[in-house]
């Protein structure tokens, strides 16, 4: 178990380094002028500058150094939690992200919890129900949830529950009622994907020989599903749950824009529009860190649910 955990942690570190490096390369080495982009984000038009002024501006923002030096400096700063200064807002990137992170994190936790509960309940009912028409409906609901775009879901929820019924506000971040529509919007596609995977996994698990043996011993259907089938059916669902974390930032961009919330997603949109490269780099690294940590936890949970995983890994190494 120790060697398994060490390998997974090492892989997580490599993934984080690769995410940072790839983002840096994309932002700085694309066929464009990163100097003009960053100075433009600061409100400086390079065409109107004299050569001396352009040189001074490059030196002020550290753009006069070789690209390798800029990479090493950015990587060293990121390791210490310093992503530099926002060119557009003239504030430390860590401060900008820190001011917006709490709201997005709370939104993501609530949406993730709701997605797990709804996805699990739908999958369990689909596996437990014997009435064929109802089972068909439960099988089709997740596909519908995946197919509907998040922005359309948000607009429909606003129209019905904010404008028509007046139960919750349509925008803002004041009070718990303002969390309802954004949380439901973010949770719907994740819960639908989770339900699809878990339903398929339930169907496969319920056909295994040990399930037949458990039923032959006289156990009830609910006991068989909860004690024997649920634990093994959960493994594929854990995998997709870890991957769904990677969609948090993209979902947050849509949700926080539609519902006028100040969070990481909206900050990412503002940074991209302003071509504020340090902020974009910081947000990507923070999002990648969250993604890697969640998937690392999922990987470490696998051996607890199925010890055969570590045994298979040892056999492959030997």
C-alpha atoms as one frame of an Amber mdcrd trajectory, in Angstrom:
protein
   0.000   0.000   0.000   2.885   2.374   0.814   4.581   1.876  -2.558   1.235
   2.244  -4.323   0.596   5.565  -2.564   4.138   6.784  -3.290   3.726   6.063
  -7.010   0.402   7.875  -7.146   1.810  10.904  -5.324   4.800  10.998  -7.696
   2.433  10.841 -10.670   0.387  13.701  -9.202   3.512  15.862  -8.905   4.462
  15.123 -12.513   0.964  15.983 -13.723   1.050  19.319 -11.889   4.438  20.167
 -13.351   3.235  19.190 -16.843   0.079  21.300 -16.460   2.112  24.338 -15.425
   4.669  23.862 -18.205   2.083  23.283 -20.928   0.093  26.338 -19.842   3.230
  28.470 -19.799   4.214  27.280 -23.277   0.723  27.899 -24.671   0.557  31.393
 -23.187   4.086  32.536 -23.981   5.255  30.621 -27.043   2.244  30.704 -29.374
   2.816  32.481 -32.700   2.011  35.868 -31.205   3.833  38.584 -29.336   3.496
  37.950 -25.596   5.154  41.297 -24.905   2.489  43.185 -26.847  -0.256  41.076
 -25.257   0.867  41.730 -21.696   1.668  45.387 -22.237  -1.704  45.762 -23.936
  -3.356  44.226 -20.872  -1.623  46.930 -18.827  -3.069  49.605 -21.118   0.207
  50.241 -22.937   0.066  50.386 -26.732   3.435  49.233 -28.019   2.965  51.006
 -31.361   2.924  54.379 -29.603   6.119  53.750 -27.617   9.604  54.778 -28.563
  12.284  52.047 -28.516  13.564  53.388 -25.189  10.064  53.392 -23.660   9.380
  49.877 -24.953  12.632  48.635 -23.416  11.755  50.258 -20.081   8.245  48.744
 -20.155   9.631  45.277 -20.873  12.072  45.623 -17.980   9.309  46.747 -15.610
   7.242  43.619 -16.265  10.233  41.276 -16.534   9.634  40.626 -20.238  13.187
  41.533 -21.263  14.637  38.327 -19.845  15.147  35.090 -21.840  12.073  32.890
 -21.965  13.830  30.129 -19.985  14.595  32.570 -17.177  10.959  33.682 -17.169
   9.840  30.037 -16.981  12.167  29.185 -14.090  11.156  32.342 -12.253   7.438
  31.618 -12.769   7.851  27.977 -11.690   9.830  28.944  -8.585   7.216  31.538
  -7.691   4.378  29.055  -8.200   6.082  26.576  -5.856   6.066  29.298  -3.215
   2.465  30.290  -3.972   3.459  33.452  -5.849   2.097  33.847  -9.371   3.255
  37.412  -9.835   1.176  40.536 -10.322  -1.927  40.976 -12.426  -1.053  43.223
 -15.340  -4.598  44.499 -15.801  -5.562  44.963 -12.135  -2.097  45.737 -10.683
  -2.671  43.374  -7.757  -0.926  40.158  -6.658  -2.441  37.189  -8.459  -2.661
  35.184  -5.233  -4.686  37.986  -3.640  -7.057  38.139  -6.604  -7.573  34.389
  -6.561  -7.861  34.289  -2.769 -10.588  36.944  -2.786 -12.647  34.939  -5.294
 -11.795  31.367  -4.275 -14.106  31.042  -1.261 -17.342  31.590  -3.165 -16.422
  29.227  -5.990 -15.163  26.579  -3.559 -18.410  26.681  -1.569 -20.427  26.508
  -4.777 -18.386  23.537  -6.009 -18.687  21.625  -2.722 -22.453  22.100  -2.583
 -22.855  21.189  -6.256 -20.598  18.154  -5.894 -22.509  16.907  -2.848 -25.843
  17.351  -4.610 -24.506  15.613  -7.737 -23.325  12.589  -5.736 -26.625  12.272
  -3.865 -28.848  12.684  -6.937 -26.685  10.512  -9.204 -26.471   7.704  -6.654
 -30.194   7.762  -5.879 -31.179   7.695  -9.561 -28.777   4.821 -10.298 -29.882
   2.837  -7.260 -33.560   3.256  -8.118 -32.890   2.283 -11.739 -31.246  -0.942
 -10.545 -33.843  -1.676  -7.859 -37.105  -0.859  -9.659 -38.798  -3.740 -11.444
 -41.601  -1.787 -13.134 -40.273  -1.610 -16.698 -41.703   1.781 -17.787 -40.335
   3.468 -14.655 -36.954   1.765 -15.151 -36.870   3.079 -18.733 -37.575   6.616
 -17.529 -34.815   6.384 -14.906 -32.403   5.118 -17.568 -33.216   7.999 -19.938
 -33.134  10.878 -17.420 -29.301  10.959 -17.102 -28.863  11.146 -20.881 -31.201
  14.136 -20.955 -29.257  15.812 -18.167 -25.971  15.393 -20.036 -27.416  16.662
 -23.326 -28.806  19.982 -22.046 -26.168  22.778 -21.993 -25.491  24.377 -18.616
 -26.269  27.897 -19.803 -29.699  26.757 -21.036 -30.403  25.073 -17.717 -29.421
  28.280 -15.924 -31.706  30.434 -18.068 -34.643  28.047 -17.616 -34.163  27.949
 -13.844 -33.986  31.738 -13.689 -37.139  32.112 -15.766 -39.180  29.633 -13.726
 -37.959  29.959 -10.141 -36.721  33.566 -10.086 -38.993  35.465 -12.481 -42.210
  33.428 -12.531 -42.332  32.055  -8.974 -40.034  34.536  -7.246 -38.703  31.909
  -4.844 -35.002  32.721  -5.265 -32.962  35.664  -6.618 -31.784  35.548 -10.214
 -28.296  36.906  -9.495 -25.877  37.937  -6.788 -24.165  36.185  -3.879 -26.138
  37.445  -0.862 -27.632  34.771   1.375 -28.204  31.057   1.017 -31.092  31.522
  -1.420 -28.691  32.939  -4.002 -26.809  29.619  -3.924 -29.750  27.474  -4.979
 -29.935  28.047  -8.730 -26.127  28.077  -9.327 -25.712  24.859  -7.318 -28.488
  23.071  -9.233 -27.068  24.295 -12.554 -23.592  22.984 -11.749 -24.843  19.714
 -10.229 -27.174  18.643 -13.048 -24.624  17.543 -15.700 -22.314  15.966 -13.101
 -25.121  14.005 -11.462 -26.347  12.846 -14.881 -22.918  11.526 -15.896 -22.435
   9.893 -12.515 -25.851   8.238 -12.735 -25.064   6.869 -16.205 -21.803   5.276
 -15.095 -23.190   3.979 -11.808 -26.286   2.493 -13.463 -24.155   0.588 -15.980
 -21.839  -0.546 -13.203 -24.796  -1.720 -11.112 -26.137  -3.757 -14.019 -22.788
  -5.482 -14.554 -22.211  -6.127 -10.851 -25.681  -7.589 -10.295 -24.888 -10.200
 -12.940 -21.776 -11.472 -11.147 -21.682 -14.989  -9.693 -21.260 -13.865  -6.086
 -24.498 -11.861  -6.388 -26.307 -14.990  -7.566 -24.833 -16.874  -4.601 -25.936
 -14.163  -2.168 -29.463 -14.325  -3.533 -29.414 -18.124  -3.287 -28.647 -17.795
   0.422 -31.951 -16.010   0.850 -30.778 -12.419   1.203 -33.293  -9.759   0.226
 -32.783  -7.658  -2.902 -32.027  -4.545  -0.858 -29.489  -6.427   1.269 -27.755
  -7.817  -1.819 -27.532  -4.410  -3.434 -26.363  -2.523  -0.366 -23.978  -5.103
   1.142 -22.525  -6.734  -1.948 -23.264  -4.846  -5.165 -22.926  -1.200  -4.122
 -19.293  -1.368  -2.976 -18.005  -2.980  -6.181 -20.234  -0.886  -8.433 -18.798
   2.239  -6.836 -15.295   1.886  -8.351 -16.106   3.129 -11.893 -18.259   5.869
 -10.376 -15.292   7.058  -8.289 -13.242   7.364 -11.458 -15.797   9.522 -13.248
 -16.324  11.549 -10.067 -12.633  12.435 -10.032 -12.722  13.440 -13.689 -15.787
  15.618 -13.163 -13.743  17.848 -10.873 -11.890  19.010 -13.971 -15.106  20.575
 -15.254 -15.575  22.716 -12.160 -13.774  25.771 -13.534 -15.502  25.620 -16.911
 -18.879  25.168 -15.193 -18.065  28.010 -12.827 -17.321  30.329 -15.754 -20.799
  29.758 -17.183 -22.626  29.779 -13.848 -20.862  32.811 -12.371 -21.340  34.769
 -15.582 -25.047  33.972 -15.925 -25.793  34.531 -12.221 -23.458  37.556 -11.864
 -21.326  36.008  -9.123 -17.768  37.036  -8.271 -15.733  33.845  -8.278 -12.822
  32.088  -9.901 -14.824  31.313 -13.041 -15.705  34.931 -13.649 -12.134  35.974
 -12.832 -10.899  33.517 -15.473 -13.262  35.041 -18.036 -12.084  38.553 -17.168
  -8.426  37.516 -17.337  -8.824  35.858 -20.739 -10.668  38.857 -22.176  -8.044
  41.226 -20.759  -5.201  38.903 -21.866  -3.885  38.993 -18.305  -1.430  36.094
 -18.632  -0.246  35.840 -14.976  -3.839  35.552 -13.747  -4.711  32.933 -16.383
  -1.608  30.927 -15.457  -2.451  31.130 -11.746  -6.047  30.010 -12.250  -5.006
  27.080 -14.435  -2.472  25.925 -11.848  -4.986  26.239  -8.988  -7.616  24.327
 -10.970  -5.088  21.649 -11.940  -4.038  21.306  -8.294  -7.624  20.731  -7.212
  -8.160  18.223 -10.009  -4.973  16.309  -9.171  -5.670  16.251  -5.422  -9.190
  14.887  -5.868  -8.000  12.207  -8.289  -5.150  11.350  -5.917  -7.676  10.813
  -3.121  -9.742   8.647  -5.478  -6.670   6.571  -6.376  -5.845   6.078  -2.699
  -9.423   4.996  -1.972  -9.314   2.234  -4.610  -7.243  -0.222  -2.540  -9.550
   0.280   0.438 -12.564  -0.694  -1.667 -10.789  -3.409  -3.655  -7.427  -4.709
  -2.304  -6.881  -6.586  -5.582  -5.789  -3.294  -7.150  -2.555  -3.111  -5.155
  -1.915  -6.794  -5.715  -2.331  -6.334  -9.471   0.040  -3.363  -9.399   2.696
  -5.373  -7.554   2.358  -8.208 -10.060   2.818  -5.807 -12.965   5.954  -4.328
 -11.380   7.472  -7.747 -10.681
